[in-house]
DNA sequence: CCGTATCCGTAACGATACTG
DNA sequence: CAGTATCGTTACGGATACGG
């Protein structure tokens, strides 16, 4: 066997930190891999929604986490935020999935189909 | 408009805790949504690997987290663990992707393709 | 070589009170 | 209605020393 890399030897990382951080898969998993994003996406896929409507639609979520989740999804371009009634305190804010958000929803559905078919057992 | 649920009103949660916890999508995201699972899957997709080989192949991972990640993936049936050399202290343990793990890898690749095409920006 | 045990810091999450 | 502020807890992850 030669001294330098043959078949199974590996001297250098296959997954470097830089490459991993800029990986699209890593990115989307970071975005949607938190506790509540999938729930929010699911509800908004049904129909656009106000803040408190969302709060009631998702059992167990706190207003704090709902805010954070919405802001995160908005930042990523998956959710749009539209305040209504131009005053200083909007009487209603409508959240909706963007086109990108709807396409992500389809990806997640595909993943769900795979998981359900593949016998992926559920946590708990 | 009638008093009971018409079009936009919602009195009951659309996403209940029980349904959410047992959701396949939630399950797979919990499994693979942590920091290192995607990296491990990626390396093992290349070829089966020993513990320290994995450690060196993934820059920045600690032995502790590698162990935890491998155990988690094994528990979910995505990775197989095969100790070699029957003694009390195996001289080598080979980790590999199971058939289920390989199929998940394909799903993740699809997600990555979507993310790269859709202009999902990366974190950082 | 293949891990486990321990300690510690940070970040995520939950509860609740308060504001515009 | 639509949030923010504050606080406490718990889970995740990193460093490192040790054991089989």
Coordinates of N, CA and C in Angstrom, one line a residue, chain A:
Chain A
X1 N 0.8 -1.2 0.0 CA 0.0 0.0 0.0 C 0.9 1.2 0.0
X2 N 0.6 2.2 -0.8 CA 1.4 3.4 -0.9 C 1.1 4.3 0.3
X3 N 2.0 5.2 0.6 CA 1.9 6.1 1.8 C 0.8 7.2 1.6
X4 N 0.7 7.6 0.4 CA -0.3 8.7 0.2 C -1.7 8.1 0.0
X5 N -2.7 9.0 -0.1 CA -4.1 8.6 -0.1 C -4.4 7.6 -1.2
X6 N -4.8 6.5 -0.7 CA -5.2 5.4 -1.7 C -6.7 5.4 -1.9
X7 N -7.4 4.5 -1.2 CA -8.8 4.4 -1.4 C -9.6 4.9 -0.2
X8 N -9.2 4.4 1.0 CA -10.0 4.7 2.2 C -9.4 5.7 3.1
X9 N -8.1 6.0 2.9 CA -7.5 7.0 3.8 C -8.0 8.4 3.5
X10 N -8.1 9.2 4.6 CA -8.5 10.6 4.4 C -7.7 11.4 5.3
X11 N -6.9 12.3 4.8 CA -6.1 13.2 5.6 C -6.7 14.6 5.8
X12 N -7.5 15.0 4.8 CA -8.1 16.3 4.9 C -9.6 16.2 5.1
X13 N -10.2 17.1 5.7 CA -11.7 17.1 6.0 C -12.4 17.0 4.6
X14 N -13.4 16.1 4.6 CA -14.3 16.1 3.5 C -15.4 17.2 3.6
X15 N -15.7 17.5 4.8 CA -16.7 18.6 5.1 C -16.0 19.6 5.9
X16 N -15.6 20.7 5.2 CA -15.0 21.9 5.9 C -16.0 22.8 6.5
X17 N -15.6 23.5 7.5 CA -16.6 24.4 8.2 C -17.1 25.4 7.2
X18 N -16.3 26.0 6.4 CA -16.7 27.1 5.5 C -17.8 26.5 4.5
X19 N -17.5 25.3 3.9 CA -18.4 24.7 3.0 C -19.7 24.4 3.6
X20 N -19.6 23.9 4.8 CA -20.8 23.4 5.5 C -21.7 24.6 5.9
X21 N -21.1 25.7 6.3 CA -21.9 26.9 6.6 C -22.6 27.5 5.4
X22 N -22.0 27.4 4.3 CA -22.6 28.0 3.1 C -23.4 27.0 2.3
X23 N -23.6 25.8 2.8 CA -24.3 24.8 2.1 C -25.8 25.1 2.1
X24 N -26.5 25.0 0.9 CA -27.9 25.3 0.8 C -28.7 24.4 1.7
X25 N -28.4 23.1 1.8 CA -29.1 22.2 2.6 C -29.0 22.6 4.1
X26 N -27.8 22.9 4.5 CA -27.7 23.4 5.9 C -28.5 24.7 6.1
X27 N -28.5 25.6 5.2 CA -29.3 26.8 5.3 C -30.7 26.6 5.5
X28 N -31.3 25.8 4.6 CA -32.8 25.6 4.7 C -33.1 24.8 6.0
X29 N -32.3 23.9 6.4 CA -32.5 23.2 7.6 C -32.4 24.1 8.8
X30 N -31.5 25.0 8.8 CA -31.4 26.0 9.9 C -32.7 26.9 9.9
X31 N -33.2 27.2 8.8 CA -34.4 28.1 8.7 C -35.6 27.4 9.2
X32 N -35.8 26.2 8.8 CA -37.0 25.5 9.1 C -36.9 24.4 10.1
X33 N -35.7 24.2 10.6 CA -35.5 23.1 11.5 C -35.8 23.5 13.0
X34 N -36.3 24.6 13.2 CA -36.6 25.0 14.6 C -38.0 24.5 15.0
X35 N -38.4 24.8 16.1 CA -39.6 24.1 16.7 C -40.9 24.5 16.0
X36 N -41.0 25.8 15.6 CA -42.4 26.2 15.2 C -42.5 26.6 13.7
X37 N -41.4 26.8 13.0 CA -41.6 27.2 11.6 C -42.5 26.2 10.8
X38 N -42.3 24.9 10.9 CA -43.2 24.1 10.1 C -44.7 24.3 10.4
X39 N -45.0 24.6 11.6 CA -46.4 24.8 12.0 C -46.9 26.1 11.4
X40 N -46.1 27.1 11.5 CA -46.5 28.4 10.9 C -46.7 28.3 9.4
X41 N -45.8 27.6 8.7 CA -45.9 27.4 7.3 C -47.2 26.6 6.9
X42 N -47.4 25.6 7.7 CA -48.6 24.8 7.5 C -49.9 25.7 7.6
X43 N -50.0 26.5 8.6 CA -51.2 27.3 8.8 C -51.3 28.3 7.7
X44 N -50.2 29.0 7.4 CA -50.3 30.0 6.3 C -50.5 29.4 4.9
X45 N -50.2 28.2 4.8 CA -50.4 27.5 3.5 C -51.9 27.4 3.3
X46 N -52.6 27.2 4.4 CA -54.1 27.1 4.4 C -54.7 28.4 3.9
X47 N -54.3 29.5 4.6 CA -54.8 30.8 4.2 C -54.0 31.9 4.9
X48 N -53.9 33.1 4.4 CA -53.3 34.2 5.1 C -54.0 34.4 6.4
X49 N -53.2 35.0 7.3 CA -53.7 35.0 8.7 C -53.2 36.2 9.5
X50 N -53.9 36.7 10.5 CA -53.5 37.7 11.4 C -52.7 37.1 12.5
X51 N -52.0 37.9 13.3 CA -51.1 37.4 14.4 C -51.9 36.5 15.4
X52 N -52.9 37.1 15.9 CA -53.6 36.3 17.0 C -54.4 35.1 16.4
X53 N -54.8 35.2 15.2 CA -55.3 34.0 14.5 C -54.3 32.9 14.5
X54 N -53.1 33.2 14.1 CA -52.0 32.3 14.1 C -51.8 31.7 15.5
X55 N -51.8 32.6 16.4 CA -51.5 32.2 17.8 C -52.6 31.1 18.2
X56 N -53.8 31.3 17.9 CA -54.9 30.4 18.2 C -54.8 29.1 17.4
X57 N -54.3 29.3 16.2 CA -54.3 28.1 15.3 C -53.2 27.1 15.6
X58 N -52.2 27.6 16.3 CA -51.1 26.7 16.7 C -51.1 26.5 18.2
X59 N -51.5 25.3 18.6 CA -51.6 25.0 20.0 C -50.3 24.9 20.6
X60 N -50.1 25.7 21.7 CA -48.9 25.5 22.5 C -47.8 26.6 22.2
X61 N -48.0 27.3 21.1 CA -47.0 28.4 20.8 C -47.2 29.6 21.7
X62 N -46.2 30.3 22.0 CA -46.3 31.5 22.8 C -46.2 32.7 21.8
X63 N -46.7 33.9 22.2 CA -46.6 35.0 21.4 C -45.2 35.3 21.0
X64 N -44.4 35.2 22.1 CA -42.9 35.5 21.9 C -42.3 34.6 20.7
X65 N -42.6 33.3 20.8 CA -42.0 32.4 19.8 C -42.6 32.6 18.4
X66 N -43.9 33.0 18.4 CA -44.6 33.3 17.2 C -44.0 34.5 16.5
X67 N -43.7 35.5 17.3 CA -43.1 36.7 16.7 C -41.7 36.3 16.1
X68 N -40.9 35.7 16.9 CA -39.6 35.3 16.5 C -39.6 34.5 15.2
X69 N -40.5 33.5 15.2 CA -40.6 32.6 14.0 C -41.0 33.3 12.8
X70 N -42.0 34.2 12.9 CA -42.5 35.0 11.8 C -41.4 35.9 11.3
X71 N -40.7 36.6 12.2 CA -39.6 37.5 11.8 C -38.5 36.7 11.0
X72 N -38.2 35.5 11.5 CA -37.2 34.7 10.8 C -37.6 34.3 9.4
X73 N -38.8 33.9 9.3 CA -39.3 33.4 8.0 C -39.5 34.6 7.1
X74 N -39.8 35.8 7.6 CA -39.9 37.0 6.8 C -38.5 37.3 6.2
X75 N -37.5 37.3 7.1 CA -36.2 37.6 6.8 C -35.7 36.7 5.6
X76 N -36.1 35.5 5.7 CA -35.7 34.5 4.6 C -36.5 34.6 3.4
X77 N -37.5 35.5 3.4 CA -38.3 35.7 2.2 C -39.4 34.6 2.0
X78 N -39.7 33.9 3.1 CA -40.7 32.8 3.0 C -42.1 33.3 3.3
X79 N -42.2 34.4 4.1 CA -43.4 34.9 4.6 C -43.5 36.4 4.4
X80 N -44.6 36.9 4.0 CA -44.8 38.4 3.8 C -45.6 38.9 5.0
X81 N -45.3 40.2 5.4 CA -46.0 40.8 6.5 C -46.6 42.1 6.0
X82 N -48.0 42.2 6.1 CA -48.7 43.4 5.6 C -49.5 44.1 6.6
X83 N -49.0 45.1 7.3 CA -49.8 45.9 8.2 C -51.0 46.6 7.5
X84 N -52.1 46.7 8.1 CA -53.3 47.3 7.5 C -53.7 48.5 8.4
X85 N -54.2 49.6 7.8 CA -54.7 50.7 8.6 C -53.5 51.6 9.0
X86 N -53.0 52.4 8.1 CA -51.8 53.1 8.2 C -51.3 53.8 9.5
X87 N -52.2 53.9 10.5 CA -51.8 54.6 11.7 C -50.6 54.1 12.4
X88 N -50.3 54.7 13.5 CA -49.1 54.2 14.2 C -49.2 52.8 14.7
X89 N -50.4 52.5 15.2 CA -50.7 51.1 15.6 C -51.6 50.4 14.7
X90 N -51.1 49.6 13.8 CA -51.9 48.9 12.8 C -52.9 48.0 13.5
X91 N -54.2 48.1 13.1 CA -55.3 47.3 13.7 C -55.2 45.9 13.3
X92 N -54.5 45.6 12.2 CA -54.4 44.3 11.8 C -53.1 44.1 10.9
X93 N -52.5 43.0 11.1 CA -51.3 42.6 10.2 C -51.6 41.3 9.6
X94 N -51.5 41.3 8.3 CA -51.7 40.0 7.6 C -50.5 39.3 7.2
X95 N -50.3 38.1 7.6 CA -49.1 37.3 7.2 C -49.6 36.3 6.2
X96 N -48.7 36.1 5.2 CA -49.0 35.1 4.2 C -47.7 34.5 3.7
X97 N -47.8 33.4 3.0 CA -46.7 32.7 2.4 C -46.4 33.4 1.1
X98 N -45.1 33.7 0.9 CA -44.7 34.2 -0.4 C -44.6 33.0 -1.4
X99 N -44.3 33.4 -2.7 CA -44.2 32.3 -3.7 C -43.1 31.3 -3.3
X100 N -42.0 31.9 -2.8 CA -40.9 31.0 -2.3 C -41.4 30.2 -1.1
X101 N -42.2 30.7 -0.2 CA -42.7 30.0 0.9 C -43.6 28.9 0.5
X102 N -44.4 29.1 -0.5 CA -45.3 28.1 -1.0 C -44.5 26.9 -1.7
X103 N -43.4 27.3 -2.4 CA -42.6 26.3 -3.0 C -41.9 25.4 -2.0
X104 N -41.5 26.1 -0.9 CA -40.8 25.4 0.2 C -41.8 24.4 0.8
X105 N -43.0 24.9 1.0 CA -44.1 24.0 1.6 C -44.2 22.7 0.8
X106 N -44.1 22.9 -0.5 CA -44.2 21.7 -1.4 C -43.1 20.7 -1.1
X107 N -41.9 21.3 -1.0 CA -40.7 20.5 -0.6 C -40.9 19.7 0.7
X108 N -41.5 20.4 1.6 CA -41.7 19.8 2.9 C -42.7 18.7 2.8
X109 N -43.7 18.9 2.0 CA -44.7 17.9 1.8 C -44.1 16.6 1.2
X110 N -43.2 16.9 0.2 CA -42.5 15.7 -0.4 C -41.7 15.0 0.7
X111 N -41.0 15.7 1.5 CA -40.3 15.1 2.6 C -41.2 14.3 3.5
X112 N -42.4 14.9 3.8 CA -43.3 14.2 4.6 C -43.8 12.9 4.0
X113 N -44.0 12.9 2.7 CA -44.5 11.8 2.0 C -43.4 10.7 2.1
X114 N -42.2 11.1 1.9 CA -41.1 10.1 2.0 C -41.0 9.5 3.4
X115 N -41.1 10.4 4.4 CA -41.0 9.9 5.8 C -42.2 9.0 6.2
X116 N -43.4 9.3 5.7 CA -44.5 8.4 6.1 C -44.4 7.1 5.4
X117 N -43.9 7.1 4.1 CA -43.8 5.9 3.4 C -42.6 5.0 3.8
X118 N -41.5 5.7 4.2 CA -40.3 5.0 4.6 C -40.3 4.4 6.0
X119 N -41.4 4.6 6.7 CA -41.5 4.0 8.0 C -40.7 4.8 9.1
X120 N -40.3 6.0 8.8 CA -39.7 6.9 9.8 C -40.6 6.9 11.0
X121 N -40.1 6.5 12.1 CA -40.9 6.6 13.3 C -40.8 8.0 13.9
X122 N -41.9 8.3 14.6 CA -42.0 9.6 15.1 C -41.3 9.7 16.5
X123 N -40.9 10.9 16.8 CA -40.2 11.1 18.2 C -41.3 11.0 19.3
X124 N -40.8 10.7 20.4 CA -41.7 10.5 21.6 C -41.8 9.0 21.9

